[in-house]
Coordinates of C-alpha atoms and ligand atoms in Angstrom, one line a residue:
M1 CA 0.0 -0.1 -0.2
T2 CA 1.4 3.3 -0.8
Q3 CA 2.0 5.9 2.3
K4 CA -0.2 8.7 2.7
I5 CA 1.3 12.1 2.6
I6 CA 0.3 13.7 5.9
S7 CA 0.0 17.3 6.5
R8 CA 0.4 18.4 10.2
N9 CA 0.2 21.5 11.9
P10 CA 3.7 21.6 13.5
A11 CA 2.6 23.9 16.2
T12 CA 0.1 21.3 17.7
G13 CA 1.2 18.1 15.9
E14 CA -2.7 17.9 14.8
I15 CA -3.1 16.3 11.3
L16 CA -4.5 18.6 9.2
R17 CA -5.4 15.8 6.0
E18 CA -4.0 12.6 4.9
L19 CA -3.6 12.6 1.0
D20 CA -3.0 9.9 -1.5
P21 CA 0.3 10.5 -3.2
T22 CA 0.3 11.0 -7.0
P23 CA 1.0 7.7 -8.5
Q24 CA 4.1 7.6 -10.2
D25 CA 2.5 5.5 -13.3
S26 CA 0.5 8.6 -13.5
L27 CA 3.2 11.0 -14.6
P28 CA 3.4 9.9 -18.5
G29 CA -0.4 11.2 -18.6
V30 CA 0.2 14.4 -16.7
F31 CA 3.0 15.4 -19.2
T32 CA 0.7 14.5 -22.0
K33 CA -1.7 16.9 -20.9
A34 CA 1.0 19.2 -20.2
K35 CA 2.1 19.3 -23.6
A36 CA -1.5 19.6 -24.9
V37 CA -2.4 22.4 -23.3
Q38 CA 1.0 24.2 -23.8
A39 CA 0.8 24.4 -27.6
P40 CA -2.2 26.9 -27.5
W41 CA -1.1 28.7 -24.5
T42 CA 2.1 29.6 -26.2
A43 CA 0.3 30.7 -29.4
L44 CA -1.5 33.6 -27.2
S45 CA 0.1 36.8 -27.3
L46 CA 2.4 37.9 -24.5
K47 CA 0.1 40.6 -23.7
K48 CA -2.8 38.3 -23.4
R49 CA -0.8 36.1 -21.0
A50 CA -0.1 38.7 -18.9
T51 CA -3.6 39.4 -18.3
Y52 CA -3.8 36.3 -16.6
L53 CA -1.5 37.2 -14.1
L54 CA -3.6 40.2 -13.2
Q55 CA -6.7 37.8 -12.8
L56 CA -4.3 35.6 -10.6
R57 CA -3.3 38.6 -8.7
E58 CA -7.2 39.5 -8.1
A59 CA -7.9 36.0 -7.1
L60 CA -4.9 36.0 -4.5
V61 CA -5.7 39.3 -3.1
N62 CA -9.5 38.0 -2.5
Q63 CA -8.1 35.0 -0.6
A64 CA -5.0 36.4 1.1
D65 CA -6.2 36.2 4.8
E66 CA -7.4 32.5 4.0
I67 CA -4.1 31.4 2.4
A68 CA -2.2 33.2 5.2
A69 CA -3.9 31.2 7.8
L70 CA -3.3 28.0 6.0
I71 CA 0.3 28.6 5.4
S72 CA 0.4 29.5 9.2
R73 CA -1.3 26.1 10.0
E74 CA 0.9 23.9 8.0
N75 CA 4.3 25.5 8.2
G76 CA 4.1 27.0 11.5
K77 CA 5.1 30.6 10.9
P78 CA 3.2 33.5 12.1
E79 CA 0.4 34.9 9.9
F80 CA 2.0 38.0 9.7
E81 CA 4.9 36.6 7.9
A82 CA 2.8 34.7 5.7
L83 CA 1.0 38.0 4.6
S84 CA 4.3 39.9 4.2
A85 CA 6.9 37.6 3.1
E86 CA 4.7 35.1 1.2
I87 CA 1.5 36.9 -0.3
L88 CA 2.9 40.3 -0.6
P89 CA 5.6 39.6 -2.5
C90 CA 3.6 37.1 -5.1
L91 CA 1.3 40.2 -5.4
D92 CA 4.5 42.6 -6.3
M93 CA 5.9 39.7 -8.7
L94 CA 2.4 39.0 -10.6
T95 CA 2.3 43.1 -11.1
H96 CA 6.0 43.2 -12.2
F97 CA 5.9 40.2 -14.7
A98 CA 2.5 41.3 -16.2
E99 CA 4.1 44.8 -16.9
R100 CA 7.7 43.5 -17.9
A101 CA 7.4 40.2 -19.5
P102 CA 5.8 41.4 -22.7
Q103 CA 8.7 44.0 -23.1
L104 CA 11.3 41.3 -22.1
L105 CA 10.1 38.4 -24.3
R106 CA 9.5 40.4 -27.6
D107 CA 12.2 40.1 -30.2
Q108 CA 15.1 41.9 -29.5
P109 CA 17.2 43.5 -32.3
I110 CA 20.9 43.1 -32.2
P111 CA 23.0 46.0 -33.8
L112 CA 25.4 44.4 -36.2
R113 CA 28.8 46.3 -36.7
T114 CA 29.9 44.5 -40.2
A115 CA 27.2 43.1 -41.9
K116 CA 24.9 46.2 -42.1
H117 CA 23.2 44.8 -45.2
R118 CA 21.5 42.2 -42.9
K119 CA 19.4 42.4 -39.9
S120 CA 19.7 40.0 -36.7
Y121 CA 17.5 39.5 -33.8
L122 CA 16.8 37.6 -30.8
N123 CA 13.4 35.3 -30.5
Y124 CA 12.5 33.9 -27.5
W125 CA 10.5 30.7 -27.2
P126 CA 9.3 28.7 -24.1
V127 CA 11.3 25.8 -23.2
G128 CA 7.8 23.7 -23.1
V129 CA 7.1 21.8 -19.7
V130 CA 8.8 23.0 -16.6
A131 CA 8.8 21.0 -13.4
V132 CA 8.9 22.7 -10.5
I133 CA 9.9 21.1 -7.2
S134 CA 9.9 23.2 -3.8
P135 CA 10.7 23.1 -0.3
W136 CA 8.3 23.8 2.8
N137 CA 10.1 26.7 4.3
F138 CA 8.4 29.2 2.0
P139 CA 5.9 26.9 0.9
F140 CA 3.7 29.5 -0.9
M141 CA 6.2 32.3 -2.4
L142 CA 8.9 30.3 -3.8
P143 CA 6.9 28.0 -6.0
F144 CA 4.5 30.8 -6.7
A145 CA 6.9 33.2 -8.4
E146 CA 8.7 30.2 -10.5
I147 CA 5.1 29.1 -11.7
L148 CA 4.2 32.5 -12.7
M149 CA 7.5 33.2 -14.4
A150 CA 7.1 30.2 -16.0
V151 CA 3.3 30.4 -17.4
V152 CA 3.9 34.0 -18.4
A153 CA 6.9 32.7 -20.7
G154 CA 4.5 30.6 -22.3
N155 CA 5.3 27.1 -20.5
A156 CA 3.2 24.6 -18.8
V157 CA 4.1 23.5 -15.3
I158 CA 4.2 20.4 -13.4
F159 CA 4.6 21.2 -9.5
K160 CA 5.6 19.2 -6.7
P161 CA 5.4 21.1 -3.4
S162 CA 7.1 19.6 -0.4
E163 CA 5.5 16.7 1.2
A164 CA 5.5 18.8 4.4
T165 CA 3.4 21.6 2.6
P166 CA 1.0 19.7 0.2
L167 CA -2.2 21.7 1.4
V168 CA -0.5 25.1 0.3
G169 CA 0.8 23.8 -2.9
L170 CA -2.6 22.6 -3.9
K171 CA -4.1 26.0 -2.9
I172 CA -1.8 27.2 -5.6
Q173 CA -3.2 25.0 -7.9
E174 CA -6.8 26.0 -6.9
L175 CA -5.9 29.9 -7.1
F176 CA -4.9 29.2 -10.8
G177 CA -8.3 27.6 -11.4
L178 CA -9.9 30.7 -10.0
A179 CA -8.0 32.9 -11.9
G180 CA -9.3 31.2 -15.4
F181 CA -6.0 29.7 -16.5
P182 CA -6.5 27.0 -19.0
Q183 CA -7.0 23.6 -17.3
D184 CA -4.0 21.5 -16.8
L185 CA -1.4 24.3 -17.7
L186 CA -0.4 23.9 -14.0
Q187 CA -0.7 20.5 -12.5
T188 CA 0.3 19.8 -8.8
I189 CA 1.4 16.4 -8.0
V190 CA 1.7 15.4 -4.5
G191 CA 4.2 13.2 -2.8
D192 CA 7.7 13.1 -1.4
G193 CA 11.4 12.9 -2.9
T194 CA 10.7 9.5 -4.7
L195 CA 7.9 11.2 -6.6
G196 CA 10.3 14.1 -7.5
A197 CA 12.8 11.9 -8.6
A198 CA 10.1 10.0 -10.8
L199 CA 9.4 13.4 -12.1
V200 CA 12.8 14.2 -13.0
R201 CA 13.3 10.8 -15.0
Q202 CA 10.2 11.8 -17.2
K203 CA 12.5 14.4 -19.1
P204 CA 10.7 17.5 -18.2
D205 CA 12.2 20.1 -20.7
K206 CA 13.4 22.2 -17.5
I207 CA 13.6 21.8 -13.9
F208 CA 13.2 24.6 -11.5
F209 CA 14.6 23.2 -8.0
T210 CA 14.6 24.8 -4.5
G211 CA 15.7 23.0 -1.7
S212 CA 18.8 21.3 0.0
V213 CA 22.5 20.9 -1.5
A214 CA 22.1 17.0 -1.3
T215 CA 18.8 17.0 -3.4
G216 CA 20.0 19.5 -5.7
K217 CA 23.1 17.5 -6.5
R218 CA 21.0 14.2 -6.9
I219 CA 18.6 16.3 -9.2
A220 CA 21.6 17.7 -11.4
A221 CA 23.1 14.3 -11.8
A222 CA 19.8 12.7 -12.6
A223 CA 18.9 15.5 -15.1
A224 CA 22.6 15.2 -16.6
E225 CA 21.5 11.7 -18.0
N226 CA 19.2 13.5 -20.4
L227 CA 20.8 16.7 -20.5
V228 CA 17.9 18.4 -19.0
P229 CA 18.7 21.9 -17.9
V230 CA 18.2 22.6 -14.5
N231 CA 18.2 25.6 -12.0
L232 CA 19.0 25.1 -8.8
E233 CA 18.3 27.3 -5.7
L234 CA 20.0 25.8 -2.8
G235 CA 21.1 26.3 0.9
G236 CA 23.1 29.2 2.4
K237 CA 25.3 30.1 5.2
D238 CA 24.8 33.9 5.0
P239 CA 27.1 36.2 7.1
M240 CA 26.4 39.6 8.4
I241 CA 29.4 41.9 8.7
V242 CA 29.0 44.4 11.3
L243 CA 31.9 47.3 11.0
P244 CA 32.8 49.4 13.9
D245 CA 30.9 52.4 12.7
A246 CA 27.8 50.7 12.4
D247 CA 24.7 52.3 14.4
L248 CA 24.2 49.1 17.2
D249 CA 20.5 49.7 17.7
Y250 CA 19.9 49.4 13.8
A251 CA 22.5 46.6 13.3
T252 CA 21.4 44.4 16.4
S253 CA 17.7 44.8 14.9
A254 CA 18.8 43.6 11.5
A255 CA 20.6 40.7 12.8
L256 CA 17.5 39.7 14.9
W257 CA 15.2 39.8 12.0
G258 CA 17.7 38.3 9.7
G259 CA 18.5 35.4 12.0
F260 CA 15.2 34.9 13.5
M261 CA 12.4 35.5 10.7
N262 CA 10.8 32.2 9.9
S263 CA 12.7 30.9 13.0
G264 CA 15.7 31.0 11.0
Q265 CA 14.4 28.5 8.6
A266 CA 15.2 30.7 5.4
C267 CA 18.1 30.1 2.8
A268 CA 18.9 33.7 3.3
S269 CA 18.9 33.9 7.2
V270 CA 21.8 35.5 8.8
E271 CA 23.5 32.1 10.2
R272 CA 27.0 33.8 10.7
L273 CA 27.6 37.3 12.4
L274 CA 30.9 38.8 12.0
V275 CA 31.4 41.9 14.2
H276 CA 34.5 44.2 14.5
E277 CA 36.2 43.2 17.6
S278 CA 36.2 46.6 19.0
I279 CA 32.2 46.6 19.1
A280 CA 31.6 43.0 20.2
K281 CA 30.7 43.1 23.8
P282 CA 28.1 46.0 23.4
F283 CA 26.9 44.3 20.2
I284 CA 26.2 41.0 22.0
D285 CA 24.8 42.6 25.0
K286 CA 22.1 44.3 23.0
L287 CA 21.2 41.5 20.6
K288 CA 20.8 39.4 23.5
E289 CA 18.4 41.7 25.2
K290 CA 16.6 42.0 22.0
M291 CA 16.3 37.9 21.5
T292 CA 14.7 37.9 25.2
Q293 CA 11.9 39.9 23.9
L294 CA 11.2 37.5 20.9
R295 CA 8.0 35.5 21.6
V296 CA 7.6 32.0 20.3
S297 CA 4.1 30.4 19.4
G298 CA 2.0 28.6 22.0
S299 CA 3.0 31.6 24.3
G300 CA -0.1 33.9 23.5
E301 CA -2.0 35.1 20.5
A302 CA 0.8 37.1 18.9
F303 CA 4.2 35.6 18.4
D304 CA 7.2 36.2 16.4
L305 CA 8.7 32.6 15.9
G306 CA 6.9 29.7 15.1
P307 CA 8.1 25.8 15.8
A308 CA 10.6 23.9 14.0
T309 CA 8.5 23.1 11.0
L310 CA 10.0 19.4 10.6
E311 CA 11.3 16.8 13.3
S312 CA 14.3 16.4 11.0
Q313 CA 15.1 20.2 11.4
K314 CA 15.4 19.5 15.3
E315 CA 17.8 16.6 14.8
I316 CA 20.2 18.9 12.9
Y317 CA 20.0 21.6 15.6
A318 CA 20.7 19.1 18.3
R319 CA 23.7 17.9 16.4
H320 CA 25.3 21.3 15.7
I321 CA 24.5 22.4 19.6
S322 CA 25.9 19.2 21.0
E323 CA 28.8 19.5 18.9
A324 CA 29.4 23.1 20.0
R325 CA 29.1 22.2 23.7
Q326 CA 31.5 19.4 23.5
K327 CA 34.2 21.8 21.9
G328 CA 33.6 24.4 24.5
A329 CA 31.5 27.0 22.5
T330 CA 30.1 29.9 24.4
F331 CA 26.2 29.7 24.3
E332 CA 25.3 33.6 25.1
L333 CA 21.6 32.6 24.8
G334 CA 19.5 29.8 23.8
G335 CA 20.9 26.2 23.2
D336 CA 18.0 24.2 24.2
F337 CA 14.7 23.4 23.3
S338 CA 11.2 24.6 24.8
A339 CA 9.4 22.6 27.4
D340 CA 6.9 21.1 24.7
Q341 CA 10.0 20.4 22.7
R342 CA 8.6 22.3 19.4
H343 CA 11.0 24.9 19.6
L344 CA 14.6 25.7 20.0
K345 CA 15.0 28.8 21.8
P346 CA 16.5 31.7 20.0
T347 CA 20.3 30.7 20.1
L348 CA 23.5 32.9 20.1
V349 CA 26.9 31.1 20.1
T350 CA 30.2 32.3 20.0
G351 CA 33.9 31.7 21.5
P352 CA 37.4 31.5 19.9
G353 CA 37.2 28.0 18.1
I354 CA 33.6 28.8 17.0
E355 CA 34.7 29.1 13.0
E356 CA 35.7 25.3 13.1
L357 CA 32.6 23.9 14.4
S358 CA 29.7 22.5 12.1
I359 CA 27.1 25.2 13.8
Y360 CA 29.3 28.0 12.0
N361 CA 30.1 26.2 8.7
E362 CA 27.0 23.7 8.1
E363 CA 23.5 25.2 7.2
T364 CA 21.6 25.0 10.7
F365 CA 18.4 26.3 8.9
G366 CA 17.1 27.2 12.6
P367 CA 17.0 30.2 15.1
V368 CA 20.7 29.9 15.6
I369 CA 23.2 32.7 15.1
A370 CA 27.1 31.9 15.2
L371 CA 29.0 34.8 16.1
T372 CA 32.6 35.6 15.5
T373 CA 35.0 38.6 15.4
F374 CA 37.5 40.3 12.9
K375 CA 40.0 43.0 13.2
T376 CA 40.4 44.4 9.6
V377 CA 37.9 44.9 6.7
S378 CA 40.0 42.2 4.3
E379 CA 39.7 39.9 7.4
A380 CA 36.0 40.4 7.4
V381 CA 35.8 39.6 3.6
A382 CA 38.0 36.6 3.6
K383 CA 36.1 35.1 6.5
A384 CA 32.8 35.9 5.1
N385 CA 33.9 34.4 1.7
R386 CA 35.3 31.2 3.8
S387 CA 32.3 28.9 3.1
I388 CA 31.1 26.3 0.6
Y389 CA 27.9 28.7 0.2
G390 CA 27.5 32.1 -1.6
L391 CA 23.6 33.1 -1.5
H392 CA 23.4 36.1 0.3
A393 CA 25.6 38.4 2.4
S394 CA 24.8 41.6 4.3
I395 CA 27.1 44.6 5.7
M396 CA 26.0 46.9 8.5
S397 CA 28.0 50.4 8.3
R398 CA 27.6 54.0 8.0
D399 CA 30.1 54.3 5.5
T400 CA 28.5 52.7 2.6
Q401 CA 30.9 53.6 0.0
L402 CA 33.5 51.4 2.1
A403 CA 30.6 48.8 2.2
E404 CA 30.2 48.9 -1.5
T405 CA 33.8 48.4 -2.1
M406 CA 33.5 45.4 0.4
A407 CA 30.3 44.1 -1.5
K408 CA 32.2 43.8 -4.5
Q409 CA 34.8 41.4 -3.1
L410 CA 31.8 39.2 -1.5
E411 CA 31.4 36.0 -3.4
F412 CA 27.5 35.8 -3.0
G413 CA 24.5 36.2 -5.4
T414 CA 23.2 39.2 -3.4
V415 CA 24.9 41.7 -1.0
L416 CA 22.7 44.0 0.9
I417 CA 24.2 46.9 2.5
N418 CA 22.1 48.3 5.8
E419 CA 19.4 45.8 4.8
V420 CA 18.9 41.9 5.1
A421 CA 17.4 39.1 3.1
Y422 CA 14.2 40.9 2.0
T423 CA 15.0 41.1 -1.7
A424 CA 14.4 37.4 -1.9
G425 CA 10.7 38.8 -2.3
L426 CA 11.0 41.4 -4.8
G427 CA 10.2 40.9 -8.5
E428 CA 12.5 43.3 -9.8
T429 CA 15.9 41.8 -8.4
P430 CA 17.7 38.4 -9.0
W431 CA 17.9 35.9 -6.4
G432 CA 20.2 32.9 -6.6
G433 CA 23.6 31.8 -5.4
V434 CA 27.0 30.8 -6.5
K435 CA 29.2 27.7 -5.3
H436 CA 27.0 25.1 -3.5
S437 CA 24.2 27.7 -3.1
G438 CA 23.0 27.0 -6.7
I439 CA 23.1 27.4 -10.3
G440 CA 20.9 30.2 -12.2
R441 CA 18.9 32.8 -10.8
S442 CA 15.2 33.1 -10.2
H443 CA 13.0 36.5 -10.4
A444 CA 14.0 39.5 -12.2
D445 CA 14.7 39.9 -16.0
I446 CA 17.6 37.5 -15.8
G447 CA 15.3 34.9 -14.0
L448 CA 12.6 35.3 -16.7
Y449 CA 15.0 34.3 -19.4
E450 CA 15.6 31.1 -17.3
F451 CA 12.5 29.8 -18.8
V452 CA 12.8 30.4 -22.6
H453 CA 15.3 29.5 -25.0
V454 CA 16.6 31.9 -27.3
R455 CA 17.1 31.7 -31.0
H456 CA 19.0 34.1 -33.2
I457 CA 17.3 34.9 -36.2
Q458 CA 19.0 36.8 -39.5
K459 CA 17.8 38.1 -42.6
P460 CA 18.5 40.6 -45.4
R461 CA 17.6 44.2 -44.8
A462 CA 15.9 44.1 -48.2
S463 CA 15.3 41.4 -50.8
F464 CA 17.6 43.2 -53.3
L465 CA 20.6 42.9 -50.8
V466 CA 21.1 39.4 -51.4
F467 CA 24.1 38.7 -53.1
K468 CA 26.8 35.6 -52.8
S469 CA 29.2 36.3 -49.8
W470 CA 32.6 36.9 -50.3
W471 CA 34.0 34.2 -48.3
W472 CA 32.1 31.5 -50.6
F473 CA 33.9 29.4 -53.1
P474 CA 36.0 29.4 -55.1
Y475 CA 38.8 30.6 -52.9
S476 CA 41.1 32.9 -54.8
P477 CA 44.3 35.2 -54.6
Y478 CA 42.0 38.4 -55.2
Q479 CA 39.7 37.1 -52.3
K480 CA 42.7 36.4 -50.1
T481 CA 44.1 40.0 -50.5
L482 CA 40.8 41.7 -49.9
F483 CA 40.4 39.7 -46.6
R484 CA 44.0 40.2 -45.8
I485 CA 43.4 44.0 -45.9
W486 CA 40.4 43.5 -43.8
L487 CA 42.5 42.4 -40.9
E488 CA 44.4 46.0 -41.2
L489 CA 40.8 47.8 -40.3
Y490 CA 41.3 46.3 -36.7
R491 CA 44.5 48.5 -36.5
K492 CA 44.8 50.8 -33.2
S493 CA 46.0 53.7 -35.2
G494 CA 43.3 55.8 -36.9
I495 CA 45.5 56.6 -39.8
A496 CA 46.6 52.9 -40.3
R497 CA 42.8 52.3 -40.4
L498 CA 41.8 54.8 -42.7
R499 CA 44.8 53.9 -45.3
A500 CA 43.7 50.2 -45.0
L501 CA 40.1 51.4 -45.7
S502 CA 40.9 53.0 -49.1
H503 CA 43.0 49.9 -49.9
F504 CA 40.1 47.7 -49.2
L505 CA 37.7 49.6 -51.2
W506 CA 40.0 49.4 -54.4
N507 CA 40.5 45.8 -53.9
L508 CA 36.9 45.2 -53.3
V509 CA 36.4 46.8 -56.9
Q510 CA 38.9 44.7 -58.6
F511 CA 37.3 41.5 -56.6
L512 CA 33.9 42.0 -57.8
K513 CA 35.1 43.0 -61.3
N514 CA 37.1 39.9 -61.7
E515 CA 35.6 37.3 -59.8
K516 CA 32.5 35.4 -59.9
R517 CA 31.4 33.2 -56.7
I518 CA 30.3 29.7 -57.7
Ligands
NAD601 P1 14.7 19.0 0.4 O1 15.9 19.2 -0.7 O2 14.9 18.0 1.3 O3 13.4 18.9 -0.7 C1 13.1 20.0 -1.5 C2 12.0 19.3 -2.4 O4 12.9 18.3 -3.4 C3 10.9 18.3 -1.8 O5 9.6 18.7 -2.5 C4 11.2 17.0 -1.7 O6 10.0 16.1 -1.7 C5 11.8 16.9 -3.4 N1 13.0 15.7 -3.3 C6 13.8 15.1 -2.3 N2 14.1 14.2 -3.0 C7 14.1 14.4 -4.3 C8 14.9 13.6 -5.3 N3 15.9 12.8 -5.3 N4 14.3 14.0 -6.6 C9 13.5 15.2 -6.7 N5 12.9 15.9 -6.0 C10 13.2 15.5 -4.3 O7 14.7 20.4 1.0 P2 13.9 21.0 2.0 O8 14.5 20.3 3.3 O9 12.2 20.7 1.8 O10 14.2 22.8 2.3 C11 15.2 23.2 2.8 C12 16.2 23.6 1.9 O11 15.9 24.5 0.8 C13 17.5 24.2 2.7 O12 18.6 23.8 2.4 C14 17.4 25.8 2.2 O13 18.5 26.5 2.2 C15 16.6 25.5 0.8 N6 16.2 26.8 0.4 C16 16.8 27.3 -0.7 C17 16.3 28.6 -1.1 C18 16.9 29.6 -2.3 O14 16.3 30.2 -2.8 N7 18.1 29.4 -2.8 C19 15.1 29.0 -0.7 C20 14.4 28.1 0.4 C21 15.1 27.1 0.8

């Protein structure tokens, strides 16, 4: 018997629903339907496709409260975060891509330097059927943004939400129906990693994966078998650098939100704090004071931190913490679980050997900040870059010029100065990482282009401009001389180029008089 997919409320353990997983042998049929609906969808004009995004926006606003409550129930995050960091970004992205996609995806001319008698342009066409495989930590915003970019670019989508948050996934499906999208343009399948692997084996035209590095590697390897292109949005161990001139109140608030929003279960959460040694003591004191004010779910109506969404996350927290304790790290605050075992208390860990520990180097993905210090700007940059990850980094300083110079030395897909993480929810700016944080970009112009192929088309400017090219057969001495002079047109000196041009024109006339292309 196939195992049910069980949706639970992580704050209470209550079962929300048990779902039958999508049978693997139904996948060929799912692809057939996707291909059938994709052809007429692509034939619609870009403007028409964009209007569907605006219909979807309306459907989303209509259901915003209900969806926020569902996200909170299934993932555990506060409803406020569901509204502000999941639903609002989607509304913004729908608006952005409805406006921008028709401009970005229409034919783009390419100016030609030499072949002036011809005209080149780029023409985009959708990749076809896109597989979107997503995690549980931002179960709405992450797949929603990818799906909307995919469909406006003319693709059909097969979407596999995380097995931990299937109801949020199915809600996205429902919204597409309400917005009037053609049936089957988006198809949501429910299941765990084995269904994800089966989806990959079906050779979608593109895989857009968000999740862990381990799964990302597995998907990339499986996709390589069929040369299926993949976009990988993977993990992070994001540093925040605090320079000595930073406003302590501002910087500690930024670190607090950056480290503990979504209970630290964010690819972009601040997991490493690099603080200048001269301000480390007051910084730690202030941050601790603010951390004690954070309210966890279960402590009343309003709360700032939800529970750990998954049991398996708690095992990672426990492993990192126990190693840190054994190796003598200093727990400034936290390091233990709440009485009901659902929350790891907000944790700040530091100490001289911290940089060697898993808690500082591996993704903890929880309410844990590992803090170290630095003496010089170059040391801060080197320490920040010393990581297998490269997703997002932040710098706190009043000297934005210095911060900008540092930003250009940081090996990360995003660097924010005096802000943290929030651009992951913007439509206009790209998101994605380097090193083990992934391949490719999501959102923004560059992200939209991930969902299309590009073809270069070239044609004569006018039909009378069609003549046999000078480099065609037969090869002859006249032809060789002409081309040899052509090389002289690339000389640095203007006079030499002018001389070469007159030479070139004279030889061109000789060539045309004496030669016939076969
Ligand atoms: P995960 O890798 O365990 O699972 C992600 C998805 O992949 C799930 O839907 C899962 O069912 C599926 N999956 C598992 N094995 C598969 C396989 N062999 N083939 C195909 N699909 C398979 O990740 P998670 O625990 O759900 O998410 C947490 C991770 O996601 C963290 O590492 C976090 O940093 C990362 N993340 C990255 C970003 C980003 O934008 N870079 C955003 C959010 C989360």
